[in-house]
Amino acid sequence: MSASAWRLTDDGPVPESGPEQPVRSGSTARRMLVVAAIVVLSLVGAGGFAVAGGAAALLPERPEGCDQPDRSVQLYAVELPRDGNQIRLGYGLTPETASYPGPTMEMIEGECLAVTLHNQVPAETLEQLRTDPTHPLGVSLHVHGVKYTQLSDGTAQSFSYVPPGQSRTYTWYAKKRDRTAGTAGTAGYWWYHDHVVGGPHGTKGIGSGLFGGLVVRRPGDLRPDRTYMTVFGDQQSINLRRGAAADTCDQENPQPGPTCIVAKKGERVEFIVVGIGNDMHTFHIHGHSWADTRTGVATGTNAEVDQIPTVDNKTLGPGDSFGVQIVAGDSVGPGHWMIHCHMQFHSDAGMYTTMHVLDENGNMPPGGDHDHSATSSGAASTSSGTAPAGSGATVHQHK
Ligand SMILES: [Cu+2]
């Protein structure tokens, strides 16, 4: 099955000569008025800031408690090879290593991080994704869970986005818990994403791949050996892929990445689980369970731990994020452990991937060989005409 069969969304760029054209032409004058009004408002807004001595004079650049960033990171937004007709974008610590999901960011509570985003996505690509011609072209960085000011909000409404070819620094503050003030800390599992591509909510940016994970740890937290991100999204996708495309592990030499979840027995594996799009999902992993706490780990006496549910399936709505820590193969051994959405029609349509647990030496024991071959039944469902595009998932056989 070709990669193009895995196209995940049907709402590609609208051709200029599409059926909506007459309606659009009829409203050209009104649209120009709207454009003019926005240009004027933008100029007034910019002028207002300039008169007051620049935006920084009006709005704080950094959250309270962050005097200077402790660390800085360079992040690049680039266009990646298309998936069929589907535009794909990614964040990367270098332009060459951009991916979807983007790189996992890690912070320690109390830390302040400066992330400079470089927009290398061609303007023409952003224009194709734009759903409203009055919306500005750009990409942004909007983060969940940690503290930031309006200037780091990553929205068009706050002018905190990055036009093509430009850069902007966003400041994130992983505030500590304050028992005296009674405020929660920011330690937890979060995510960051675009909020500008296509429209005011970044729907096209997220749908094209501009998202990544953020872990905020407390100093005493258990450190994982490996961290993976599984983003559950629309059209039964995990990390915007489904079925065999979600798991491309090389059987001989598996390399960890967005489409290859692999660990040795005994390694502590962490999952950052995020929901995007419009659907509800559940995150379920075979053979492993975790404590439903901030870190996925429960400590204390039996009586204390009994207050905490042990789960192997957790509901995930759009925008939700949580973390899971497990010890790979703990008491269950090596093998191909399935990860999937437990909404049955989602998993049946290909919303699954696999955690490949190798033995302590890094080998899959005899009998654990793994067959990715497509079957004719998978191909048949694609051409049935009743299933959504790309739902003919190849069957993931385990011998
Ligand atoms: Cu689902």
mmCIF file of C-alpha atoms and ligand atoms in Angstrom:
data_model
loop_
_atom_site.group_PDB
_atom_site.id
_atom_site.type_symbol
_atom_site.label_atom_id
_atom_site.label_comp_id
_atom_site.label_asym_id
_atom_site.label_seq_id
_atom_site.Cartn_x
_atom_site.Cartn_y
_atom_site.Cartn_z
ATOM 1 C CA MET A 1 0.000 0.000 0.000
ATOM 2 C CA SER A 2 1.429 3.364 -0.963
ATOM 3 C CA ALA A 3 2.000 6.125 1.566
ATOM 4 C CA SER A 4 -0.652 8.236 -0.126
ATOM 5 C CA ALA A 5 -3.324 5.829 1.050
ATOM 6 C CA TRP A 6 -2.695 7.098 4.570
ATOM 7 C CA ARG A 7 -3.874 10.604 3.893
ATOM 8 C CA LEU A 8 -5.501 11.619 7.135
ATOM 9 C CA THR A 9 -7.588 14.636 6.274
ATOM 10 C CA ASP A 10 -9.726 15.484 3.329
ATOM 11 C CA ASP A 11 -9.657 19.239 3.645
ATOM 12 C CA GLY A 12 -6.697 20.148 1.482
ATOM 13 C CA PRO A 13 -6.162 23.585 0.020
ATOM 14 C CA VAL A 14 -9.220 24.977 -1.740
ATOM 15 C CA PRO A 15 -8.434 25.673 -5.400
ATOM 16 C CA GLU A 16 -9.053 29.252 -6.491
ATOM 17 C CA SER A 17 -11.327 27.959 -9.251
ATOM 18 C CA GLY A 18 -13.476 25.978 -6.809
ATOM 19 C CA PRO A 19 -17.248 26.093 -6.703
ATOM 20 C CA GLU A 20 -17.193 28.737 -3.996
ATOM 21 C CA GLN A 21 -15.543 31.213 -6.330
ATOM 22 C CA PRO A 22 -18.688 33.146 -7.414
ATOM 23 C CA VAL A 23 -19.684 33.729 -3.801
ATOM 24 C CA ARG A 24 -16.199 34.891 -2.978
ATOM 25 C CA SER A 25 -16.131 37.262 -5.957
ATOM 26 C CA GLY A 26 -19.413 38.754 -4.867
ATOM 27 C CA SER A 27 -17.971 39.655 -1.487
ATOM 28 C CA THR A 28 -14.663 41.006 -2.722
ATOM 29 C CA ALA A 29 -15.466 44.615 -1.885
ATOM 30 C CA ARG A 30 -16.577 43.758 1.618
ATOM 31 C CA ARG A 31 -13.518 41.584 2.086
ATOM 32 C CA MET A 32 -11.229 44.414 1.032
ATOM 33 C CA LEU A 33 -12.926 46.651 3.568
ATOM 34 C CA VAL A 34 -12.270 44.051 6.246
ATOM 35 C CA VAL A 35 -8.627 43.787 5.158
ATOM 36 C CA ALA A 36 -8.288 47.562 5.225
ATOM 37 C CA ALA A 37 -9.869 47.739 8.655
ATOM 38 C CA ILE A 38 -7.484 45.120 10.006
ATOM 39 C CA VAL A 39 -4.474 46.863 8.470
ATOM 40 C CA VAL A 40 -5.580 50.146 10.065
ATOM 41 C CA LEU A 41 -6.189 48.462 13.416
ATOM 42 C CA SER A 42 -2.795 46.789 13.219
ATOM 43 C CA LEU A 43 -1.089 50.086 12.453
ATOM 44 C CA VAL A 44 -2.951 51.826 15.263
ATOM 45 C CA GLY A 45 -2.026 48.989 17.585
ATOM 46 C CA ALA A 46 1.620 49.086 16.588
ATOM 47 C CA GLY A 47 1.639 52.878 16.771
ATOM 48 C CA GLY A 48 0.094 52.778 20.212
ATOM 49 C CA PHE A 49 2.858 50.521 21.425
ATOM 50 C CA ALA A 50 5.484 52.663 19.712
ATOM 51 C CA VAL A 51 4.155 55.863 21.311
ATOM 52 C CA ALA A 52 4.346 54.186 24.683
ATOM 53 C CA GLY A 53 7.936 53.162 24.048
ATOM 54 C CA GLY A 54 7.448 49.707 22.528
ATOM 55 C CA ALA A 55 5.367 46.696 23.384
ATOM 56 C CA ALA A 56 7.705 45.667 26.172
ATOM 57 C CA ALA A 57 6.832 48.870 27.992
ATOM 58 C CA LEU A 58 3.169 47.882 28.085
ATOM 59 C CA LEU A 59 3.307 44.156 28.485
ATOM 60 C CA PRO A 60 5.742 42.194 30.617
ATOM 61 C CA GLU A 61 8.149 40.138 28.557
ATOM 62 C CA ARG A 62 8.540 37.450 31.204
ATOM 63 C CA PRO A 63 6.328 35.985 33.900
ATOM 64 C CA GLU A 64 6.838 37.075 37.502
ATOM 65 C CA GLY A 65 9.609 34.993 39.056
ATOM 66 C CA CYS A 66 11.571 34.713 35.826
ATOM 67 C CA ASP A 67 14.135 37.507 35.871
ATOM 68 C CA GLN A 68 16.406 35.976 33.250
ATOM 69 C CA PRO A 69 16.012 32.775 31.241
ATOM 70 C CA ASP A 70 18.139 29.976 32.715
ATOM 71 C CA ARG A 71 18.532 28.322 29.343
ATOM 72 C CA SER A 72 17.754 28.933 25.712
ATOM 73 C CA VAL A 73 16.728 26.637 22.854
ATOM 74 C CA GLN A 74 16.549 27.206 19.103
ATOM 75 C CA LEU A 75 13.487 25.713 17.430
ATOM 76 C CA TYR A 76 12.814 25.614 13.694
ATOM 77 C CA ALA A 77 9.462 25.285 11.956
ATOM 78 C CA VAL A 78 9.918 23.730 8.523
ATOM 79 C CA GLU A 79 7.921 22.080 5.774
ATOM 80 C CA LEU A 80 8.438 18.305 5.568
ATOM 81 C CA PRO A 81 7.781 15.967 2.636
ATOM 82 C CA ARG A 82 4.096 15.653 1.930
ATOM 83 C CA ASP A 83 2.096 12.627 2.993
ATOM 84 C CA GLY A 84 0.266 12.044 -0.266
ATOM 85 C CA ASN A 85 -1.318 15.439 -0.936
ATOM 86 C CA GLN A 86 -1.245 16.338 2.724
ATOM 87 C CA ILE A 87 1.069 19.202 3.701
ATOM 88 C CA ARG A 88 3.307 18.220 6.595
ATOM 89 C CA LEU A 89 5.074 20.675 8.899
ATOM 90 C CA GLY A 90 7.364 19.972 11.826
ATOM 91 C CA TYR A 91 9.328 21.571 14.613
ATOM 92 C CA GLY A 92 12.991 20.632 15.073
ATOM 93 C CA LEU A 93 16.007 21.633 17.142
ATOM 94 C CA THR A 94 17.653 21.932 13.726
ATOM 95 C CA PRO A 95 15.862 22.328 10.380
ATOM 96 C CA GLU A 96 17.227 18.917 9.324
ATOM 97 C CA THR A 97 15.836 17.041 12.332
ATOM 98 C CA ALA A 98 12.320 18.493 12.292
ATOM 99 C CA SER A 99 9.576 15.921 12.793
ATOM 100 C CA TYR A 100 6.028 15.432 13.943
ATOM 101 C CA PRO A 101 5.727 15.270 16.870
ATOM 102 C CA GLY A 102 8.471 17.846 17.425
ATOM 103 C CA PRO A 103 11.270 17.449 19.956
ATOM 104 C CA THR A 104 10.225 16.770 23.539
ATOM 105 C CA MET A 105 11.118 19.718 25.752
ATOM 106 C CA GLU A 106 12.108 19.093 29.338
ATOM 107 C CA MET A 107 12.169 21.565 32.202
ATOM 108 C CA ILE A 108 12.671 21.417 35.955
ATOM 109 C CA GLU A 109 10.252 23.276 38.199
ATOM 110 C CA GLY A 110 11.661 26.719 38.914
ATOM 111 C CA GLU A 111 13.367 26.943 35.552
ATOM 112 C CA CYS A 112 12.823 29.644 32.960
ATOM 113 C CA LEU A 113 13.356 28.704 29.321
ATOM 114 C CA ALA A 114 13.754 30.956 26.274
ATOM 115 C CA VAL A 115 12.698 29.250 23.044
ATOM 116 C CA THR A 116 13.551 31.089 19.843
ATOM 117 C CA LEU A 117 11.314 29.961 17.005
ATOM 118 C CA HIS A 118 12.619 30.370 13.445
ATOM 119 C CA ASN A 119 9.902 30.208 10.814
ATOM 120 C CA GLN A 120 11.331 28.494 7.739
ATOM 121 C CA VAL A 121 7.978 27.378 6.347
ATOM 122 C CA PRO A 122 7.553 28.943 2.880
ATOM 123 C CA ALA A 123 4.936 31.692 2.721
ATOM 124 C CA GLU A 124 3.276 29.912 -0.227
ATOM 125 C CA THR A 125 2.726 26.831 1.934
ATOM 126 C CA LEU A 126 1.198 28.882 4.743
ATOM 127 C CA GLU A 127 -1.000 30.591 2.179
ATOM 128 C CA GLN A 128 -2.275 27.222 0.982
ATOM 129 C CA LEU A 129 -3.209 26.327 4.546
ATOM 130 C CA ARG A 130 -4.872 29.658 5.255
ATOM 131 C CA THR A 131 -8.648 29.426 5.583
ATOM 132 C CA ASP A 132 -9.254 33.190 5.635
ATOM 133 C CA PRO A 133 -7.339 35.649 3.417
ATOM 134 C CA THR A 134 -7.410 38.331 6.134
ATOM 135 C CA HIS A 135 -5.593 36.061 8.602
ATOM 136 C CA PRO A 136 -1.851 36.775 8.881
ATOM 137 C CA LEU A 137 0.740 34.331 7.555
ATOM 138 C CA GLY A 138 3.017 32.873 10.184
ATOM 139 C CA VAL A 139 3.703 30.100 12.658
ATOM 140 C CA SER A 140 3.787 30.293 16.430
ATOM 141 C CA LEU A 141 4.529 28.513 19.662
ATOM 142 C CA HIS A 142 1.747 28.160 22.193
ATOM 143 C CA VAL A 143 2.468 26.104 25.287
ATOM 144 C CA HIS A 144 0.281 24.376 27.858
ATOM 145 C CA GLY A 145 0.870 24.101 31.589
ATOM 146 C CA VAL A 146 3.716 26.520 32.232
ATOM 147 C CA LYS A 147 3.603 30.302 32.720
ATOM 148 C CA TYR A 148 4.062 32.845 29.944
ATOM 149 C CA THR A 149 2.991 36.420 29.255
ATOM 150 C CA GLN A 150 0.894 37.768 26.393
ATOM 151 C CA LEU A 151 4.057 38.278 24.363
ATOM 152 C CA SER A 152 4.662 34.520 24.462
ATOM 153 C CA ASP A 153 1.052 33.484 23.927
ATOM 154 C CA GLY A 154 1.698 32.506 20.311
ATOM 155 C CA THR A 155 -1.515 33.930 18.877
ATOM 156 C CA ALA A 156 -2.385 36.324 16.079
ATOM 157 C CA GLN A 157 -4.661 38.217 18.429
ATOM 158 C CA SER A 158 -1.672 39.114 20.641
ATOM 159 C CA PHE A 159 0.676 39.595 17.627
ATOM 160 C CA SER A 160 2.968 36.957 19.148
ATOM 161 C CA TYR A 161 3.536 34.902 16.006
ATOM 162 C CA VAL A 162 6.436 34.611 13.559
ATOM 163 C CA PRO A 163 6.009 35.762 9.936
ATOM 164 C CA PRO A 164 7.789 33.694 7.256
ATOM 165 C CA GLY A 165 11.573 34.050 7.399
ATOM 166 C CA GLN A 166 11.548 35.690 10.826
ATOM 167 C CA SER A 167 12.253 34.643 14.415
ATOM 168 C CA ARG A 168 10.734 35.288 17.807
ATOM 169 C CA THR A 169 11.705 34.303 21.333
ATOM 170 C CA TYR A 170 9.082 32.811 23.632
ATOM 171 C CA THR A 171 9.655 32.620 27.376
ATOM 172 C CA TRP A 172 8.266 29.719 29.423
ATOM 173 C CA TYR A 173 8.430 29.619 33.196
ATOM 174 C CA ALA A 174 7.982 26.319 35.044
ATOM 175 C CA LYS A 175 6.709 27.887 38.241
ATOM 176 C CA LYS A 176 7.134 25.941 41.462
ATOM 177 C CA ARG A 177 4.314 25.018 43.755
ATOM 178 C CA ASP A 178 3.737 27.690 46.401
ATOM 179 C CA ARG A 179 2.211 26.160 49.513
ATOM 180 C CA THR A 180 1.828 29.537 51.224
ATOM 181 C CA ALA A 181 -0.045 31.118 48.342
ATOM 182 C CA GLY A 182 -1.892 27.881 47.685
ATOM 183 C CA THR A 183 -0.967 27.741 44.000
ATOM 184 C CA ALA A 184 -0.229 24.574 42.098
ATOM 185 C CA GLY A 185 3.145 24.022 40.536
ATOM 186 C CA THR A 186 3.646 23.313 36.869
ATOM 187 C CA ALA A 187 5.270 19.872 37.104
ATOM 188 C CA GLY A 188 3.497 17.519 34.738
ATOM 189 C CA TYR A 189 3.087 16.401 31.156
ATOM 190 C CA TRP A 190 2.176 19.103 28.694
ATOM 191 C CA TRP A 191 2.470 20.005 25.041
ATOM 192 C CA TYR A 192 3.230 22.903 22.763
ATOM 193 C CA HIS A 193 1.772 23.683 19.347
ATOM 194 C CA ASP A 194 1.178 26.245 16.662
ATOM 195 C CA HIS A 195 -1.786 28.583 17.195
ATOM 196 C CA VAL A 196 -1.698 30.586 13.961
ATOM 197 C CA VAL A 197 -1.398 28.437 10.831
ATOM 198 C CA GLY A 198 -4.615 28.438 8.826
ATOM 199 C CA GLY A 199 -6.682 30.485 11.255
ATOM 200 C CA PRO A 200 -6.800 31.986 14.756
ATOM 201 C CA HIS A 201 -6.623 28.604 16.513
ATOM 202 C CA GLY A 202 -3.828 26.982 14.563
ATOM 203 C CA THR A 203 -6.100 24.145 13.500
ATOM 204 C CA LYS A 204 -4.191 23.666 10.247
ATOM 205 C CA GLY A 205 -0.828 23.984 11.982
ATOM 206 C CA ILE A 206 -1.675 21.287 14.514
ATOM 207 C CA GLY A 207 -3.255 19.115 11.833
ATOM 208 C CA SER A 208 -0.117 19.458 9.689
ATOM 209 C CA GLY A 209 2.277 18.407 12.454
ATOM 210 C CA LEU A 210 3.254 21.483 14.465
ATOM 211 C CA PHE A 211 3.074 20.009 17.966
ATOM 212 C CA GLY A 212 5.412 18.485 20.514
ATOM 213 C CA GLY A 213 5.621 17.399 24.143
ATOM 214 C CA LEU A 214 6.789 19.196 27.269
ATOM 215 C CA VAL A 215 7.701 17.467 30.533
ATOM 216 C CA VAL A 216 8.145 19.547 33.661
ATOM 217 C CA ARG A 217 9.828 17.538 36.398
ATOM 218 C CA ARG A 218 10.397 18.080 40.070
ATOM 219 C CA PRO A 219 13.984 17.505 41.183
ATOM 220 C CA GLY A 220 13.178 14.158 42.867
ATOM 221 C CA ASP A 221 11.188 12.654 40.000
ATOM 222 C CA LEU A 222 12.222 9.262 38.641
ATOM 223 C CA ARG A 223 14.039 9.678 35.351
ATOM 224 C CA PRO A 224 12.952 7.544 32.406
ATOM 225 C CA ASP A 225 15.389 5.724 30.153
ATOM 226 C CA ARG A 226 13.222 6.531 27.146
ATOM 227 C CA THR A 227 10.480 9.010 26.387
ATOM 228 C CA TYR A 228 7.939 8.629 23.588
ATOM 229 C CA MET A 229 5.111 10.823 22.508
ATOM 230 C CA THR A 230 1.799 9.437 21.320
ATOM 231 C CA VAL A 231 -0.570 12.078 19.990
ATOM 232 C CA PHE A 232 -4.069 10.726 19.423
ATOM 233 C CA GLY A 233 -5.924 12.683 16.764
ATOM 234 C CA ASP A 234 -8.666 12.763 14.194
ATOM 235 C CA GLN A 235 -9.285 10.074 11.596
ATOM 236 C CA GLN A 236 -7.968 7.436 13.990
ATOM 237 C CA SER A 237 -4.413 8.715 13.911
ATOM 238 C CA ILE A 238 -1.479 8.339 16.273
ATOM 239 C CA ASN A 239 1.134 11.016 15.551
ATOM 240 C CA LEU A 240 -0.896 11.743 12.353
ATOM 241 C CA ARG A 241 -0.403 8.171 11.116
ATOM 242 C CA ARG A 242 -2.344 4.979 11.443
ATOM 243 C CA GLY A 243 -2.091 1.256 10.999
ATOM 244 C CA ALA A 244 1.248 0.073 9.680
ATOM 245 C CA ALA A 245 2.334 3.676 9.035
ATOM 246 C CA ALA A 246 2.258 4.340 12.793
ATOM 247 C CA ASP A 247 4.886 1.658 13.425
ATOM 248 C CA THR A 248 7.797 1.425 11.012
ATOM 249 C CA CYS A 249 10.321 -0.209 13.358
ATOM 250 C CA ASP A 250 13.126 -1.988 11.512
ATOM 251 C CA GLN A 251 13.060 -5.552 12.828
ATOM 252 C CA GLU A 252 16.837 -5.960 12.625
ATOM 253 C CA ASN A 253 17.909 -2.563 13.892
ATOM 254 C CA PRO A 254 15.022 -0.647 15.482
ATOM 255 C CA GLN A 255 15.734 3.055 15.891
ATOM 256 C CA PRO A 256 13.572 4.920 18.439
ATOM 257 C CA GLY A 257 11.486 7.676 16.900
ATOM 258 C CA PRO A 258 7.982 8.977 16.231
ATOM 259 C CA THR A 259 7.083 5.737 14.387
ATOM 260 C CA CYS A 260 9.177 3.245 16.364
ATOM 261 C CA ILE A 261 8.527 2.629 20.052
ATOM 262 C CA VAL A 262 11.203 0.278 21.309
ATOM 263 C CA ALA A 263 12.738 -0.491 24.716
ATOM 264 C CA LYS A 264 14.769 -3.140 26.457
ATOM 265 C CA LYS A 265 13.221 -5.162 29.241
ATOM 266 C CA GLY A 266 13.659 -3.338 32.538
ATOM 267 C CA GLU A 267 13.973 0.123 31.047
ATOM 268 C CA ARG A 268 11.747 2.824 32.450
ATOM 269 C CA VAL A 269 9.644 4.088 29.560
ATOM 270 C CA GLU A 270 7.715 7.309 29.664
ATOM 271 C CA PHE A 271 4.843 8.210 27.348
ATOM 272 C CA ILE A 272 3.588 11.730 26.841
ATOM 273 C CA VAL A 273 0.007 11.239 25.728
ATOM 274 C CA VAL A 274 -1.821 14.123 24.052
ATOM 275 C CA GLY A 275 -5.214 14.497 22.393
ATOM 276 C CA ILE A 276 -5.607 16.741 19.341
ATOM 277 C CA GLY A 277 -8.441 17.367 16.917
ATOM 278 C CA ASN A 278 -12.126 16.804 17.585
ATOM 279 C CA ASP A 279 -12.522 13.259 18.889
ATOM 280 C CA MET A 280 -12.390 11.521 22.246
ATOM 281 C CA HIS A 281 -9.964 8.629 22.590
ATOM 282 C CA THR A 282 -8.512 6.307 25.192
ATOM 283 C CA PHE A 283 -4.867 5.350 25.681
ATOM 284 C CA HIS A 284 -4.449 1.654 26.358
ATOM 285 C CA ILE A 285 -1.275 -0.409 26.516
ATOM 286 C CA HIS A 286 -1.122 -4.182 26.717
ATOM 287 C CA GLY A 287 0.691 -5.991 29.507
ATOM 288 C CA HIS A 288 1.526 -2.851 31.488
ATOM 289 C CA SER A 289 -0.299 -0.640 33.958
ATOM 290 C CA TRP A 290 0.553 2.537 35.786
ATOM 291 C CA ALA A 291 -0.477 4.643 38.771
ATOM 292 C CA ASP A 292 -2.837 7.459 37.840
ATOM 293 C CA THR A 293 -0.676 10.177 39.365
ATOM 294 C CA ARG A 294 1.265 13.123 37.986
ATOM 295 C CA THR A 295 4.251 10.946 37.140
ATOM 296 C CA GLY A 296 2.577 7.586 36.622
ATOM 297 C CA VAL A 297 4.388 6.328 39.713
ATOM 298 C CA ALA A 298 2.926 5.725 43.189
ATOM 299 C CA THR A 299 5.063 5.729 46.314
ATOM 300 C CA GLY A 300 4.216 5.358 50.000
ATOM 301 C CA THR A 301 2.575 2.778 52.193
ATOM 302 C CA ASN A 302 0.045 0.310 50.848
ATOM 303 C CA ALA A 303 -2.715 2.350 52.491
ATOM 304 C CA GLU A 304 -1.498 5.481 50.718
ATOM 305 C CA VAL A 305 -1.018 3.766 47.382
ATOM 306 C CA ASP A 306 -4.490 2.234 47.634
ATOM 307 C CA GLN A 307 -5.916 5.743 47.356
ATOM 308 C CA ILE A 308 -4.457 5.921 43.844
ATOM 309 C CA PRO A 309 -6.077 4.014 40.992
ATOM 310 C CA THR A 310 -3.886 1.657 39.003
ATOM 311 C CA VAL A 311 -4.990 1.890 35.375
ATOM 312 C CA ASP A 312 -4.088 0.491 31.963
ATOM 313 C CA ASN A 313 -6.562 2.605 30.009
ATOM 314 C CA LYS A 314 -7.176 6.333 30.274
ATOM 315 C CA THR A 315 -9.620 8.681 28.546
ATOM 316 C CA LEU A 316 -8.203 11.482 26.464
ATOM 317 C CA GLY A 317 -10.068 14.498 25.139
ATOM 318 C CA PRO A 318 -8.841 17.179 22.730
ATOM 319 C CA GLY A 319 -6.153 19.311 24.368
ATOM 320 C CA ASP A 320 -5.703 16.865 27.245
ATOM 321 C CA SER A 321 -2.282 15.570 28.117
ATOM 322 C CA PHE A 322 -0.942 13.145 30.671
ATOM 323 C CA GLY A 323 2.140 11.070 31.316
ATOM 324 C CA VAL A 324 2.606 7.380 31.825
ATOM 325 C CA GLN A 325 5.673 5.678 33.246
ATOM 326 C CA ILE A 326 6.064 1.936 33.006
ATOM 327 C CA VAL A 327 8.912 -0.549 33.296
ATOM 328 C CA ALA A 328 9.119 -2.277 29.923
ATOM 329 C CA GLY A 329 8.344 -5.974 30.082
ATOM 330 C CA ASP A 330 8.018 -5.911 33.865
ATOM 331 C CA SER A 331 7.077 -9.492 34.792
ATOM 332 C CA VAL A 332 5.570 -9.956 31.313
ATOM 333 C CA GLY A 333 8.782 -10.150 29.317
ATOM 334 C CA PRO A 334 9.831 -9.078 25.840
ATOM 335 C CA GLY A 335 7.430 -9.001 22.923
ATOM 336 C CA HIS A 336 5.265 -6.774 20.798
ATOM 337 C CA TRP A 337 2.939 -4.990 23.195
ATOM 338 C CA MET A 338 0.083 -3.221 21.514
ATOM 339 C CA ILE A 339 -0.834 0.397 22.229
ATOM 340 C CA HIS A 340 -4.228 1.484 20.948
ATOM 341 C CA CYS A 341 -7.331 3.564 21.333
ATOM 342 C CA HIS A 342 -9.996 1.439 22.976
ATOM 343 C CA MET A 343 -12.882 3.019 21.101
ATOM 344 C CA GLN A 344 -13.350 -0.096 19.018
ATOM 345 C CA PHE A 345 -14.141 1.561 15.720
ATOM 346 C CA HIS A 346 -11.008 3.675 16.132
ATOM 347 C CA SER A 347 -8.706 0.711 16.748
ATOM 348 C CA ASP A 348 -10.410 -1.262 13.981
ATOM 349 C CA ALA A 349 -9.673 1.631 11.595
ATOM 350 C CA GLY A 350 -5.971 1.553 12.427
ATOM 351 C CA MET A 351 -5.555 3.540 15.644
ATOM 352 C CA TYR A 352 -2.861 1.308 17.082
ATOM 353 C CA THR A 353 0.873 1.024 17.328
ATOM 354 C CA THR A 354 3.277 -1.257 19.184
ATOM 355 C CA MET A 355 5.809 -1.028 21.981
ATOM 356 C CA HIS A 356 8.534 -3.486 20.999
ATOM 357 C CA VAL A 357 10.180 -4.787 24.173
ATOM 358 C CA LEU A 358 13.525 -6.454 23.512
ATOM 359 C CA ASP A 359 15.383 -8.632 25.992
ATOM 360 C CA GLU A 360 18.133 -7.218 28.218
ATOM 361 C CA ASN A 361 20.679 -7.741 25.418
ATOM 362 C CA GLY A 362 18.623 -5.823 22.914
ATOM 363 C CA ASN A 363 17.319 -8.835 20.985
ATOM 364 C CA MET A 364 13.830 -10.042 20.247
ATOM 365 C CA PRO A 365 13.750 -13.628 21.507
ATOM 366 C CA PRO A 366 13.027 -16.431 19.017
ATOM 367 C CA GLY A 367 9.327 -16.641 18.303
ATOM 368 C CA GLY A 368 8.920 -12.901 18.640
ATOM 369 C CA ASP A 369 9.452 -12.150 14.985
ATOM 370 C CA HIS A 370 7.073 -9.656 13.588
ATOM 371 C CA ASP A 371 5.209 -9.466 10.307
ATOM 372 C CA HIS A 372 4.183 -6.077 8.903
ATOM 373 C CA SER A 373 2.813 -7.466 5.652
ATOM 374 C CA ALA A 374 -0.427 -6.072 4.297
ATOM 375 C CA THR A 375 -3.365 -8.356 3.696
ATOM 376 C CA SER A 376 -5.922 -8.328 0.935
ATOM 377 C CA SER A 377 -8.704 -7.634 3.418
ATOM 378 C CA GLY A 378 -7.002 -4.383 4.385
ATOM 379 C CA ALA A 379 -6.802 -3.321 0.774
ATOM 380 C CA ALA A 380 -10.412 -4.318 0.157
ATOM 381 C CA SER A 381 -11.764 -2.045 2.868
ATOM 382 C CA THR A 382 -10.015 0.927 1.259
ATOM 383 C CA SER A 383 -11.861 0.465 -1.986
ATOM 384 C CA SER A 384 -15.220 -0.321 -0.430
ATOM 385 C CA GLY A 385 -16.312 3.271 -0.789
ATOM 386 C CA THR A 386 -17.996 3.307 2.608
ATOM 387 C CA ALA A 387 -14.925 3.823 4.751
ATOM 388 C CA PRO A 388 -13.262 7.226 5.227
ATOM 389 C CA ALA A 389 -10.144 7.851 3.149
ATOM 390 C CA GLY A 390 -7.217 5.798 4.323
ATOM 391 C CA SER A 391 -9.160 3.657 6.747
ATOM 392 C CA GLY A 392 -8.033 0.442 5.078
ATOM 393 C CA ALA A 393 -5.401 -0.219 7.666
ATOM 394 C CA THR A 394 -2.989 -3.010 6.960
ATOM 395 C CA VAL A 395 -3.297 -5.796 9.457
ATOM 396 C CA HIS A 396 -0.479 -5.894 11.934
ATOM 397 C CA GLN A 397 0.199 -9.568 12.326
ATOM 398 C CA HIS A 398 1.979 -11.114 15.254
ATOM 399 C CA LYS A 399 3.130 -14.649 14.581
HETATM 400 CU CU CU B 1 -9.791 6.919 19.464
#
